[in-house]
CSV table of N, CA and C in Angstrom, one decimal:
chain,number,residue,atom,x,y,z
A,5,UNK,N,59.2,41.4,80.9
A,5,UNK,CA,58.8,41.1,79.6
A,5,UNK,C,60.1,41.2,78.7
A,6,UNK,N,60.1,40.4,77.7
A,6,UNK,CA,61.1,40.4,76.7
A,6,UNK,C,60.5,40.5,75.3
A,7,UNK,N,61.1,41.3,74.5
A,7,UNK,CA,60.6,41.5,73.1
A,7,UNK,C,61.5,40.8,72.1
A,8,UNK,N,60.9,39.9,71.4
A,8,UNK,CA,61.7,39.1,70.4
A,8,UNK,C,62.5,40.0,69.5
A,9,UNK,N,63.7,39.7,69.2
A,9,UNK,CA,64.6,40.4,68.3
A,9,UNK,C,65.2,41.7,68.9
A,10,UNK,N,65.0,41.9,70.2
A,10,UNK,CA,65.7,43.1,70.8
A,10,UNK,C,66.4,42.6,72.1
A,11,UNK,N,67.5,43.2,72.4
A,11,UNK,CA,68.3,42.8,73.6
A,11,UNK,C,67.8,43.4,74.9
A,12,UNK,N,67.0,44.5,74.8
A,12,UNK,CA,66.6,45.2,76.0
A,12,UNK,C,65.1,45.0,76.3
A,13,UNK,N,64.7,45.3,77.6
A,13,UNK,CA,63.3,45.2,77.9
A,13,UNK,C,62.6,46.5,77.3
A,14,UNK,N,61.3,46.4,77.0
A,14,UNK,CA,60.6,47.6,76.5
A,14,UNK,C,60.5,48.7,77.6
A,15,UNK,N,60.3,49.9,77.1
A,15,UNK,CA,60.1,51.1,78.0
A,15,UNK,C,58.9,50.8,78.9
A,16,UNK,N,58.9,51.3,80.1
A,16,UNK,CA,57.7,51.0,81.0
A,16,UNK,C,56.4,51.5,80.5
A,17,UNK,N,56.4,52.5,79.6
A,17,UNK,CA,55.1,53.1,79.1
A,17,UNK,C,54.7,52.4,77.8
A,18,UNK,N,55.4,51.4,77.4
A,18,UNK,CA,55.0,50.7,76.1
A,18,UNK,C,53.7,49.9,76.3
A,19,UNK,N,52.7,50.2,75.5
A,19,UNK,CA,51.4,49.5,75.6
A,19,UNK,C,51.5,48.1,75.2
A,20,UNK,N,50.9,47.2,76.0
A,20,UNK,CA,50.8,45.8,75.7
A,20,UNK,C,49.3,45.4,75.4
A,21,UNK,N,49.0,44.9,74.3
A,21,UNK,CA,47.7,44.5,73.9
A,21,UNK,C,47.6,43.0,74.1
A,22,UNK,N,47.0,42.5,75.1
A,22,UNK,CA,47.1,41.1,75.5
A,22,UNK,C,46.1,40.2,74.6
A,23,UNK,N,45.1,40.7,74.0
A,23,UNK,CA,44.1,39.9,73.3
A,23,UNK,C,43.5,38.9,74.2
A,24,UNK,N,43.4,39.2,75.5
A,24,UNK,CA,42.9,38.4,76.6
A,24,UNK,C,43.6,37.0,76.7
A,25,UNK,N,44.9,37.0,76.4
A,25,UNK,CA,45.7,35.8,76.5
A,25,UNK,C,47.1,36.1,76.8
A,26,UNK,N,47.6,35.6,77.9
A,26,UNK,CA,49.0,35.7,78.2
A,26,UNK,C,49.5,34.4,78.9
A,27,UNK,N,50.7,34.0,78.5
A,27,UNK,CA,51.2,32.8,79.1
A,27,UNK,C,52.7,33.0,79.4
A,28,UNK,N,53.1,33.6,80.5
A,28,UNK,CA,54.5,33.9,80.8
A,28,UNK,C,55.2,32.6,81.2
A,29,UNK,N,56.5,32.6,81.1
A,29,UNK,CA,57.2,31.4,81.5
A,29,UNK,C,58.3,31.8,82.6
A,30,UNK,N,58.8,30.8,83.3
A,30,UNK,CA,59.8,31.1,84.4
A,30,UNK,C,61.1,31.2,83.7
A,31,UNK,N,61.9,32.3,84.0
A,31,UNK,CA,63.2,32.5,83.5
A,31,UNK,C,64.1,33.1,84.6
A,32,UNK,N,65.1,32.5,85.0
A,32,UNK,CA,66.0,33.0,86.0
A,32,UNK,C,65.2,33.4,87.3
A,33,UNK,N,64.2,32.6,87.7
A,33,UNK,CA,63.5,32.9,88.9
A,33,UNK,C,62.4,34.0,88.8
A,34,UNK,N,62.1,34.4,87.6
A,34,UNK,CA,61.0,35.4,87.5
A,34,UNK,C,60.1,35.0,86.3
A,35,UNK,N,58.9,35.5,86.4
A,35,UNK,CA,58.0,35.3,85.2
A,35,UNK,C,58.2,36.3,84.1
A,36,UNK,N,58.4,35.8,82.9
A,36,UNK,CA,58.7,36.6,81.8
A,36,UNK,C,57.7,36.3,80.7
A,37,UNK,N,57.2,37.4,80.1
A,37,UNK,CA,56.3,37.3,78.9
A,37,UNK,C,57.0,37.6,77.6
A,38,UNK,N,57.0,36.7,76.7
A,38,UNK,CA,57.7,36.9,75.4
A,38,UNK,C,56.6,37.7,74.6
A,39,UNK,N,57.1,38.8,74.1
A,39,UNK,CA,56.2,39.7,73.3
A,39,UNK,C,56.8,40.0,71.9
A,40,UNK,N,56.1,40.6,71.0
A,40,UNK,CA,56.6,41.0,69.7
A,40,UNK,C,55.9,42.3,69.3
A,41,UNK,N,56.7,43.1,68.5
A,41,UNK,CA,56.1,44.4,68.1
A,41,UNK,C,54.8,44.3,67.3
A,42,UNK,N,53.9,45.2,67.5
A,42,UNK,CA,52.7,45.2,66.7
A,42,UNK,C,52.4,46.6,66.2
A,43,UNK,N,51.2,46.8,65.6
A,43,UNK,CA,50.8,48.1,65.0
A,43,UNK,C,50.8,49.2,66.0
A,44,UNK,N,51.2,50.4,65.6
A,44,UNK,CA,51.1,51.6,66.4
A,44,UNK,C,52.1,51.6,67.6
A,45,UNK,N,53.2,50.9,67.5
A,45,UNK,CA,54.2,50.9,68.6
A,45,UNK,C,53.8,50.1,69.8
A,46,UNK,N,52.8,49.3,69.7
A,46,UNK,CA,52.3,48.4,70.8
A,46,UNK,C,53.1,47.1,70.8
A,47,UNK,N,52.9,46.3,71.8
A,47,UNK,CA,53.4,44.9,71.8
A,47,UNK,C,52.2,44.0,72.0
A,48,UNK,N,52.4,42.8,71.5
A,48,UNK,CA,51.4,41.7,71.7
A,48,UNK,C,52.2,40.4,72.2
A,49,UNK,N,51.6,39.6,73.0
A,49,UNK,CA,52.2,38.3,73.4
A,49,UNK,C,52.6,37.5,72.1
A,50,UNK,N,53.8,36.9,72.2
A,50,UNK,CA,54.3,36.1,71.1
A,50,UNK,C,53.3,34.9,70.7
A,51,UNK,N,52.8,34.3,71.8
A,51,UNK,CA,51.9,33.2,71.6
A,51,UNK,C,50.5,33.6,71.1
A,52,UNK,N,50.0,33.1,70.0
A,52,UNK,CA,48.7,33.4,69.4
A,52,UNK,C,47.6,32.8,70.2
A,53,UNK,N,46.6,33.6,70.6
A,53,UNK,CA,45.5,33.0,71.4
A,53,UNK,C,44.6,32.0,70.6
A,54,UNK,N,44.6,32.1,69.3
A,54,UNK,CA,43.8,31.3,68.5
A,54,UNK,C,44.6,30.7,67.4
A,55,UNK,N,45.5,29.7,67.7
A,55,UNK,CA,46.4,29.1,66.7
A,55,UNK,C,45.6,28.3,65.7
A,56,UNK,N,46.1,28.1,64.5
A,56,UNK,CA,45.4,27.3,63.6
A,56,UNK,C,45.7,25.8,64.0
A,57,UNK,N,44.7,25.0,64.1
A,57,UNK,CA,44.9,23.6,64.5
A,57,UNK,C,45.7,22.9,63.4
A,58,UNK,N,46.5,21.9,63.9
A,58,UNK,CA,47.3,21.1,62.9
A,58,UNK,C,46.3,20.4,62.0
A,59,UNK,N,46.7,20.4,60.7
A,59,UNK,CA,45.9,19.7,59.7
A,59,UNK,C,44.5,20.3,59.5
A,60,UNK,N,44.4,21.6,59.8
A,60,UNK,CA,43.1,22.2,59.6
A,60,UNK,C,42.6,22.4,58.2
A,61,UNK,N,43.5,22.3,57.3
A,61,UNK,CA,43.2,22.5,55.9
A,61,UNK,C,42.9,21.2,55.1
A,62,UNK,N,42.9,20.1,55.8
A,62,UNK,CA,42.6,18.8,55.0
A,62,UNK,C,41.8,17.9,55.9
């Protein structure tokens, strides 16, 4: 796992809240999940499981 904005991997005991959606990518021969900090010291996947559709407001 990689955390956006940080050079190091998170601690092994850092809680990941997946929101029932993960989409890792291949990087240097291994699967890596891009995550970002969230409330309460947790992490969430960078990719939003319910993105706003393009042009949803018109």
